[in-house]
Short mmCIF file of N, CA and C in Angstrom, two decimals:
data_model
loop_
_atom_site.label_atom_id
_atom_site.label_comp_id
_atom_site.label_asym_id
_atom_site.label_seq_id
_atom_site.Cartn_x
_atom_site.Cartn_y
_atom_site.Cartn_z
N UNK A 1 0.46 -0.86 0.09
CA UNK A 1 0.06 0.12 0.00
C UNK A 1 0.67 1.25 0.15
N UNK A 2 1.98 1.28 0.66
CA UNK A 2 2.97 2.20 0.28
C UNK A 2 3.43 3.02 -0.68
N UNK A 3 4.05 1.78 -1.65
CA UNK A 3 4.29 1.81 -2.78
C UNK A 3 2.75 2.58 -3.42
N UNK A 4 1.68 2.77 -3.28
CA UNK A 4 0.98 3.97 -3.84
C UNK A 4 1.55 4.83 -3.75
N UNK A 5 1.98 5.30 -2.52
CA UNK A 5 2.46 6.81 -2.38
C UNK A 5 3.30 7.00 -2.92
N UNK A 6 4.25 6.50 -3.80
CA UNK A 6 5.50 6.68 -4.54
C UNK A 6 4.90 7.69 -6.07
N UNK A 7 3.61 6.84 -6.50
CA UNK A 7 3.41 7.23 -7.43
C UNK A 7 3.31 8.73 -8.13
N UNK A 8 2.75 9.79 -7.27
CA UNK A 8 3.10 11.12 -7.65
C UNK A 8 4.68 11.47 -7.80
N UNK A 9 5.24 10.53 -7.10
CA UNK A 9 6.62 11.32 -6.91
C UNK A 9 7.43 10.66 -8.35
N UNK A 10 7.06 9.73 -8.81
CA UNK A 10 7.73 8.98 -9.94
C UNK A 10 6.95 9.58 -11.33
N UNK A 11 5.62 10.20 -11.19
CA UNK A 11 5.25 10.62 -11.99
C UNK A 11 5.85 12.21 -12.00
N UNK A 12 6.20 13.00 -11.10
CA UNK A 12 6.71 14.17 -11.20
C UNK A 12 8.45 14.00 -11.69
N UNK A 13 8.70 13.13 -11.24
CA UNK A 13 10.32 12.54 -11.35
C UNK A 13 10.05 12.75 -13.28
N UNK A 14 9.44 11.86 -13.77
CA UNK A 14 9.24 12.04 -14.97
C UNK A 14 9.25 12.81 -16.05
N UNK A 15 8.07 13.78 -15.33
CA UNK A 15 7.43 15.10 -16.19
C UNK A 15 9.18 15.89 -15.95
N UNK A 16 9.59 16.26 -14.61
CA UNK A 16 11.05 16.73 -14.36
C UNK A 16 11.93 16.93 -15.15
N UNK A 17 12.24 15.42 -15.55
CA UNK A 17 13.48 14.76 -16.48
C UNK A 17 13.55 14.93 -18.45
N UNK A 18 11.68 15.19 -18.37
CA UNK A 18 11.35 15.19 -19.98
C UNK A 18 11.30 16.58 -20.17
N UNK A 19 11.48 17.20 -19.42
CA UNK A 19 11.07 18.43 -20.05
C UNK A 19 12.20 19.66 -19.45
N UNK A 20 12.48 20.57 -20.29
CA UNK A 20 13.89 21.46 -20.39
C UNK A 20 13.56 22.62 -19.33
N UNK A 21 13.97 23.32 -18.56
CA UNK A 21 13.86 24.25 -17.44
C UNK A 21 14.87 25.25 -18.25
N UNK A 22 14.21 26.40 -18.94
CA UNK A 22 15.44 27.40 -18.99
C UNK A 22 15.63 28.28 -18.08
N UNK A 23 14.29 28.32 -17.32
CA UNK A 23 14.42 29.30 -16.00
C UNK A 23 15.71 28.79 -15.19
N UNK A 24 15.94 27.85 -15.19
CA UNK A 24 17.84 27.32 -14.91
C UNK A 24 18.58 27.83 -15.02
N UNK A 25 18.56 28.37 -16.23
CA UNK A 25 19.84 28.86 -16.88
C UNK A 25 20.38 29.96 -16.08
N UNK A 26 19.26 30.81 -15.50
CA UNK A 26 19.88 32.31 -14.87
C UNK A 26 19.65 32.26 -13.95
N UNK A 27 19.87 30.56 -13.07
CA UNK A 27 20.59 30.92 -11.58
C UNK A 27 21.77 31.23 -11.58
N UNK A 28 22.67 31.76 -10.61
CA UNK A 28 23.57 32.35 -10.08
C UNK A 28 23.56 32.08 -8.70
N UNK A 29 24.83 31.86 -8.16
CA UNK A 29 25.03 32.19 -6.70
C UNK A 29 24.92 33.24 -6.13
N UNK A 30 24.34 33.79 -4.93
CA UNK A 30 24.33 34.85 -4.26
C UNK A 30 25.55 35.24 -3.45
N UNK A 31 26.82 34.15 -3.27
CA UNK A 31 27.86 34.24 -2.50
C UNK A 31 28.56 34.94 -3.53
N UNK A 32 29.36 35.94 -2.95
CA UNK A 32 30.02 36.76 -3.52
C UNK A 32 31.68 36.04 -4.14
N UNK A 33 32.39 36.68 -4.89
CA UNK A 33 33.46 35.95 -5.47
C UNK A 33 34.68 35.43 -4.96
N UNK A 34 34.81 36.44 -4.25
CA UNK A 34 35.96 36.50 -3.04
C UNK A 34 35.69 35.73 -2.07
N UNK A 35 34.69 35.66 -1.44
CA UNK A 35 34.01 34.24 -0.74
C UNK A 35 34.28 32.98 -0.94
N UNK A 36 33.82 32.60 -2.46
CA UNK A 36 34.21 31.35 -3.13
C UNK A 36 35.13 31.00 -3.29
N UNK A 37 35.99 32.02 -3.52
CA UNK A 37 36.93 31.53 -4.33
C UNK A 37 38.14 31.29 -2.51
N UNK A 38 37.58 32.00 -1.51
CA UNK A 38 38.65 31.41 -0.45
C UNK A 38 38.28 29.84 0.51
N UNK A 39 36.50 29.80 -0.14
CA UNK A 39 36.14 28.26 0.30
C UNK A 39 36.90 27.55 -0.69
N UNK A 40 36.97 27.55 -1.48
CA UNK A 40 37.43 26.73 -2.88
C UNK A 40 39.40 26.66 -2.53
N UNK A 41 39.67 27.63 -1.60
CA UNK A 41 41.46 27.61 -1.48
C UNK A 41 41.57 26.89 -0.14
N UNK A 42 40.30 26.86 0.94
CA UNK A 42 40.54 26.19 1.78
C UNK A 42 39.96 24.86 1.88
N UNK A 43 39.43 24.39 0.48
CA UNK A 43 38.52 23.11 0.26
C UNK A 43 40.58 22.59 -0.15
N UNK A 44 41.02 23.35 -0.98
CA UNK A 44 42.16 22.87 -1.18
C UNK A 44 43.54 22.45 -0.82
N UNK A 45 43.37 23.37 0.22
CA UNK A 45 44.34 23.36 1.05
C UNK A 45 44.20 21.67 2.40
N UNK A 46 43.05 22.12 2.76
CA UNK A 46 42.58 20.49 3.25
C UNK A 46 42.95 19.39 2.60
N UNK A 47 43.28 19.55 1.54
CA UNK A 47 43.82 18.52 0.68
C UNK A 47 45.27 18.34 0.46
N UNK A 48 46.01 19.18 0.20
CA UNK A 48 47.45 19.41 -0.09
C UNK A 48 47.77 20.54 0.87
N UNK A 49 47.40 20.47 2.08
CA UNK A 49 48.42 21.74 2.85
C UNK A 49 48.93 23.05 2.31
N UNK A 50 49.92 23.27 2.50
CA UNK A 50 50.48 24.31 2.39
C UNK A 50 50.47 24.76 0.46
N UNK A 51 51.07 23.36 -0.04
CA UNK A 51 51.36 23.45 -1.26
C UNK A 51 50.33 24.19 -2.29
N UNK A 52 48.95 24.39 -1.25
CA UNK A 52 47.93 25.11 -2.17
C UNK A 52 48.80 26.77 -2.39
N UNK A 53 49.59 27.22 -2.39
CA UNK A 53 50.05 28.32 -2.55
C UNK A 53 50.65 28.37 -3.91
N UNK A 54 50.96 26.98 -4.51
CA UNK A 54 51.09 26.37 -5.70
C UNK A 54 49.79 27.12 -7.04
N UNK A 55 49.06 27.16 -6.42
CA UNK A 55 47.73 27.24 -6.95
C UNK A 55 47.16 28.97 -7.28
N UNK A 56 47.20 29.32 -8.23
CA UNK A 56 46.10 30.91 -8.10
C UNK A 56 44.95 30.39 -8.78
N UNK A 57 43.86 31.25 -7.80
CA UNK A 57 42.37 30.48 -8.10
C UNK A 57 42.18 31.95 -8.35
N UNK A 58 41.01 31.90 -9.37
CA UNK A 58 40.42 33.23 -9.81
C UNK A 58 38.75 32.65 -9.92
N UNK A 59 37.48 33.48 -9.63
CA UNK A 59 36.93 33.59 -9.94
C UNK A 59 36.22 34.45 -10.67
N UNK A 60 35.92 33.93 -12.12
CA UNK A 60 35.48 35.19 -13.04
C UNK A 60 33.88 34.38 -13.86
N UNK A 61 32.75 34.92 -13.68
CA UNK A 61 31.27 34.77 -13.32
C UNK A 61 31.23 34.06 -15.38
N UNK A 62 32.12 34.93 -16.01
CA UNK A 62 31.82 35.26 -17.39
C UNK A 62 32.42 34.24 -18.26
N UNK A 63 33.36 33.20 -17.46
CA UNK A 63 33.59 32.16 -18.19
C UNK A 63 33.06 31.07 -18.97
N UNK A 64 32.15 30.45 -18.87
CA UNK A 64 31.12 29.95 -19.30
C UNK A 64 29.83 29.88 -18.81
N UNK A 65 28.93 29.25 -19.42
CA UNK A 65 27.57 28.90 -18.88
C UNK A 65 26.83 28.33 -17.68
N UNK A 66 27.34 27.15 -17.85
CA UNK A 66 27.46 26.12 -16.20
C UNK A 66 28.67 26.08 -15.92
N UNK A 67 28.71 25.47 -14.68
CA UNK A 67 30.14 25.22 -13.90
C UNK A 67 31.34 25.04 -14.89
N UNK A 68 32.00 26.00 -15.04
CA UNK A 68 32.99 25.85 -16.23
C UNK A 68 34.27 25.96 -15.42
N UNK A 69 35.56 25.77 -15.93
CA UNK A 69 36.86 25.77 -15.16
C UNK A 69 37.86 25.86 -16.50
N UNK A 70 38.71 26.59 -16.44
CA UNK A 70 39.86 26.55 -16.95
C UNK A 70 41.29 26.69 -16.19
N UNK A 71 41.95 25.28 -16.63
CA UNK A 71 43.67 25.29 -16.29
C UNK A 71 44.57 25.94 -17.19
N UNK A 72 45.61 26.50 -16.30
CA UNK A 72 47.03 26.96 -16.89
C UNK A 72 47.87 26.78 -15.92
N UNK A 73 48.70 26.92 -16.99
CA UNK A 73 50.27 26.94 -16.05
C UNK A 73 50.64 28.12 -16.73
N UNK A 74 51.42 29.09 -15.16
CA UNK A 74 52.21 30.30 -15.34
C UNK A 74 53.48 30.04 -15.34
N UNK A 75 54.23 31.45 -15.88
CA UNK A 75 55.93 31.05 -16.08
C UNK A 75 56.01 30.80 -14.92
N UNK A 76 55.96 30.89 -13.96
CA UNK A 76 56.40 30.51 -12.74
C UNK A 76 56.47 28.80 -11.54
N UNK A 77 55.67 28.41 -12.61
CA UNK A 77 55.40 26.90 -11.81
C UNK A 77 53.96 26.83 -11.68
N UNK A 78 53.46 27.64 -11.37
CA UNK A 78 52.11 27.87 -10.27
C UNK A 78 51.08 27.34 -11.76
N UNK A 79 49.98 26.72 -11.20
CA UNK A 79 48.75 26.48 -11.73
C UNK A 79 47.62 27.43 -11.45
N UNK A 80 46.65 27.94 -12.50
CA UNK A 80 45.69 28.75 -12.67
C UNK A 80 44.97 28.16 -12.73
N UNK A 81 43.61 28.48 -11.83
CA UNK A 81 42.66 27.79 -11.79
C UNK A 81 41.72 28.77 -11.95
N UNK A 82 40.96 29.34 -13.36
CA UNK A 82 39.79 30.16 -13.45
C UNK A 82 38.58 29.27 -13.33
N UNK A 83 37.55 29.65 -12.73
CA UNK A 83 35.99 28.75 -12.93
C UNK A 83 34.96 30.02 -12.19
N UNK A 84 34.03 29.75 -12.75
CA UNK A 84 32.36 30.70 -12.63
C UNK A 84 32.40 30.19 -11.42
N UNK A 85 32.81 29.51 -10.25
CA UNK A 85 31.91 29.49 -8.87
C UNK A 85 33.34 28.48 -7.91
N UNK A 86 33.03 28.57 -7.27
CA UNK A 86 33.41 27.65 -6.12
C UNK A 86 33.62 26.01 -6.12
N UNK A 87 32.41 25.53 -6.67
CA UNK A 87 32.54 24.09 -6.99
C UNK A 87 33.33 24.05 -8.21
N UNK A 88 33.10 24.75 -9.33
CA UNK A 88 33.49 24.35 -10.29
C UNK A 88 35.51 24.83 -10.21
N UNK A 89 35.82 25.18 -9.31
CA UNK A 89 37.12 25.96 -8.92
C UNK A 89 37.65 24.19 -8.40
N UNK A 90 36.82 23.14 -7.06
CA UNK A 90 37.08 22.55 -6.83
C UNK A 90 37.22 21.20 -8.05
N UNK A 91 36.11 21.50 -8.73
CA UNK A 91 36.24 20.18 -10.13
C UNK A 91 37.42 20.72 -10.81
N UNK A 92 38.51 21.70 -11.02
CA UNK A 92 39.22 22.08 -11.70
C UNK A 92 40.45 21.06 -11.06
N UNK A 93 40.39 22.09 -9.85
CA UNK A 93 41.59 21.27 -8.74
C UNK A 93 41.41 19.77 -9.11
N UNK A 94 40.12 19.10 -8.81
CA UNK A 94 40.41 17.25 -8.79
C UNK A 94 40.50 17.10 -10.63
N UNK A 95 40.68 17.68 -10.97
CA UNK A 95 40.91 17.29 -12.64
C UNK A 95 42.40 17.10 -13.01
N UNK A 96 42.88 18.72 -12.21
CA UNK A 96 44.35 18.72 -12.52
C UNK A 96 45.15 17.23 -11.59
N UNK A 97 44.46 17.25 -10.53
CA UNK A 97 45.15 16.42 -9.46
C UNK A 97 45.09 14.90 -10.45
N UNK A 98 44.04 14.33 -10.90
CA UNK A 98 43.61 13.37 -11.28
C UNK A 98 43.94 13.07 -13.02
N UNK A 99 44.18 13.93 -13.66
CA UNK A 99 44.94 13.75 -14.80
C UNK A 99 46.25 14.17 -15.35
N UNK A 100 46.74 14.98 -14.57
CA UNK A 100 48.23 15.47 -14.39
C UNK A 100 49.03 15.23 -13.65
N UNK A 101 48.44 14.74 -12.41
CA UNK A 101 49.17 14.49 -11.28
C UNK A 101 48.81 13.15 -10.99
N UNK A 102 48.05 12.14 -11.20
CA UNK A 102 48.09 10.99 -11.17
C UNK A 102 47.00 10.41 -9.98
N UNK A 103 46.48 11.55 -9.36
CA UNK A 103 46.00 11.37 -7.76
C UNK A 103 44.38 11.68 -7.90
N UNK A 104 43.74 10.81 -6.51
CA UNK A 104 42.63 10.96 -6.13
C UNK A 104 42.60 11.49 -5.17
N UNK A 105 41.03 11.43 -5.14
CA UNK A 105 40.67 11.48 -3.35
C UNK A 105 38.99 11.31 -3.84
N UNK A 106 38.44 9.98 -3.37
CA UNK A 106 37.39 9.03 -3.49
C UNK A 106 36.92 8.55 -2.06
N UNK A 107 36.04 8.07 -1.88
CA UNK A 107 34.99 7.16 -0.82
C UNK A 107 36.21 6.02 -0.35
N UNK A 108 37.17 5.49 -1.56
CA UNK A 108 37.61 4.29 -1.33
C UNK A 108 38.86 4.85 -0.88
N UNK A 109 39.52 6.04 -0.93
CA UNK A 109 40.82 6.20 -0.45
C UNK A 109 40.98 7.46 -1.44
N UNK A 110 42.21 8.28 -0.77
CA UNK A 110 42.90 9.32 -1.14
C UNK A 110 44.67 9.33 -1.47
N UNK A 111 44.86 9.56 -2.65
CA UNK A 111 46.08 9.76 -3.50
C UNK A 111 46.29 11.12 -3.66
N UNK A 112 46.74 12.27 -2.54
CA UNK A 112 46.81 13.52 -2.81
C UNK A 112 48.19 13.96 -2.78
N UNK A 113 49.45 13.16 -2.83
CA UNK A 113 50.71 13.74 -3.06
C UNK A 113 50.82 14.34 -4.28
N UNK A 114 51.31 15.41 -4.36
CA UNK A 114 51.68 16.19 -5.27
C UNK A 114 53.36 16.38 -5.47
N UNK A 115 53.31 15.75 -6.67
CA UNK A 115 55.13 16.13 -7.55
C UNK A 115 55.92 17.38 -6.69
N UNK A 116 57.13 17.38 -6.83
CA UNK A 116 58.05 18.51 -6.22
C UNK A 116 57.40 19.35 -7.14
N UNK A 117 57.64 19.19 -8.07
CA UNK A 117 57.60 19.99 -9.37
C UNK A 117 55.81 19.65 -10.14
N UNK A 118 55.53 21.17 -10.67
CA UNK A 118 54.03 20.37 -10.76
C UNK A 118 54.09 20.19 -12.05
N UNK A 119 53.37 19.28 -12.65
CA UNK A 119 53.18 18.97 -14.01
C UNK A 119 53.06 20.53 -14.89
N UNK A 120 53.47 20.84 -16.24
CA UNK A 120 53.54 21.89 -16.79
C UNK A 120 52.15 21.69 -17.86
N UNK A 121 51.23 22.54 -18.14
CA UNK A 121 49.70 22.41 -19.33
C UNK A 121 50.54 23.47 -20.10
N UNK A 122 50.96 22.74 -21.54
CA UNK A 122 51.49 23.10 -22.46
C UNK A 122 49.78 24.15 -23.23
N UNK A 123 48.95 23.54 -23.09
CA UNK A 123 48.06 24.38 -23.34
C UNK A 123 47.03 24.42 -22.37
N UNK A 124 45.92 25.20 -22.44
CA UNK A 124 45.28 26.04 -21.23
C UNK A 124 43.92 24.52 -21.68
N UNK A 125 42.85 24.11 -20.62
CA UNK A 125 42.21 22.70 -20.68
C UNK A 125 41.23 23.51 -20.10
N UNK A 126 40.17 24.17 -20.61
CA UNK A 126 38.91 24.12 -20.53
C UNK A 126 37.49 23.38 -20.34
N UNK A 127 36.72 23.55 -19.14
CA UNK A 127 36.18 22.06 -18.88
C UNK A 127 34.70 22.72 -18.56
N UNK A 128 33.26 22.37 -19.36
CA UNK A 128 32.06 23.03 -18.82
C UNK A 128 31.35 21.83 -18.60
N UNK A 129 30.56 21.77 -17.64
CA UNK A 129 29.38 20.66 -17.23
C UNK A 129 28.63 20.76 -18.56
N UNK A 130 27.88 19.57 -18.67
CA UNK A 130 26.43 19.82 -19.97
C UNK A 130 25.22 20.57 -19.32
N UNK A 131 25.22 20.51 -17.81
CA UNK A 131 23.75 21.00 -17.45
C UNK A 131 23.66 21.64 -15.97
N UNK A 132 23.00 22.00 -15.20
CA UNK A 132 22.87 22.56 -14.19
C UNK A 132 22.65 21.30 -13.01
N UNK A 133 22.91 19.93 -12.79
CA UNK A 133 22.44 18.91 -11.91
C UNK A 133 22.83 19.21 -10.52
N UNK A 134 23.22 20.78 -9.99
CA UNK A 134 23.38 21.04 -8.79
C UNK A 134 22.22 21.26 -7.95
N UNK A 135 21.59 21.96 -8.84
CA UNK A 135 20.09 22.36 -8.21
C UNK A 135 19.06 20.87 -8.34
N UNK A 136 19.37 20.04 -9.43
CA UNK A 136 18.26 18.85 -9.91
C UNK A 136 17.84 18.10 -8.38
N UNK A 137 19.74 17.76 -8.18
CA UNK A 137 19.53 17.36 -7.03
C UNK A 137 18.91 17.25 -5.59
N UNK A 138 19.56 18.41 -5.44
CA UNK A 138 18.68 19.28 -4.21
C UNK A 138 17.04 18.69 -4.19
N UNK A 139 16.09 18.90 -5.58
CA UNK A 139 15.07 18.03 -5.09
C UNK A 139 14.69 16.85 -5.03
N UNK A 140 15.83 16.31 -5.58
CA UNK A 140 15.73 14.63 -5.38
C UNK A 140 16.13 14.41 -4.21
N UNK A 141 17.15 15.30 -3.11
CA UNK A 141 17.33 14.71 -2.20
C UNK A 141 15.78 15.11 -1.04
N UNK A 142 15.52 16.14 -1.33
CA UNK A 142 14.41 16.61 -0.62
C UNK A 142 13.07 15.57 -0.65
N UNK A 143 13.07 15.05 -1.96
CA UNK A 143 11.43 13.97 -1.91
C UNK A 143 12.01 12.61 -1.18
N UNK A 144 13.24 12.17 -1.19
CA UNK A 144 13.72 10.97 -0.87
C UNK A 144 13.86 10.91 0.94
N UNK A 145 13.80 12.16 1.31
CA UNK A 145 13.34 12.43 2.62
C UNK A 145 12.30 12.69 3.21
N UNK A 146 11.30 13.38 2.42
CA UNK A 146 10.20 13.38 2.80
C UNK A 146 9.36 12.31 2.90
N UNK A 147 9.76 11.32 1.83
CA UNK A 147 9.23 9.89 1.86
C UNK A 147 9.49 9.02 3.34
N UNK A 148 11.02 9.00 3.66
CA UNK A 148 11.36 8.45 4.46
C UNK A 148 10.87 8.98 6.09
N UNK A 149 10.74 9.89 6.29
CA UNK A 149 10.11 11.22 7.28
C UNK A 149 8.63 10.39 7.46
N UNK A 150 7.87 10.39 6.53
CA UNK A 150 6.94 10.40 6.47
C UNK A 150 6.08 8.78 6.86
N UNK A 151 7.41 7.72 6.50
CA UNK A 151 6.39 6.68 6.87
C UNK A 151 7.08 6.07 8.29
#
């Protein structure tokens, strides 16, 4: 009988998945760029300690449509991460760690040791997410919680 209560949620999810919501394209963070940059730097510091100074973090809201980051090497050997938000900075750092330093941070373990000299990027790397999934996930979490709270 409790499964019948799921029908409205399943219907809503089906409709939400099938419809493109152009209204979501205008969603922007209310948090100021400098606060997002500091939060991202703090996150990176928790992963690699004082080596955070090897990274230059910049927030540029106009770099891309969704969560977008761009990685490049500076002449002094540091890595520059330009992103349109703190989440995108974290994505950029993880991308560099995974694909250029052969490191990772997952639920299964972590390997965040950086080489003494950071790998140089010959050309800039720019990556954008295909959609704004961050906002959609919050809706799913709320529905799952409300189902389990009401049972």
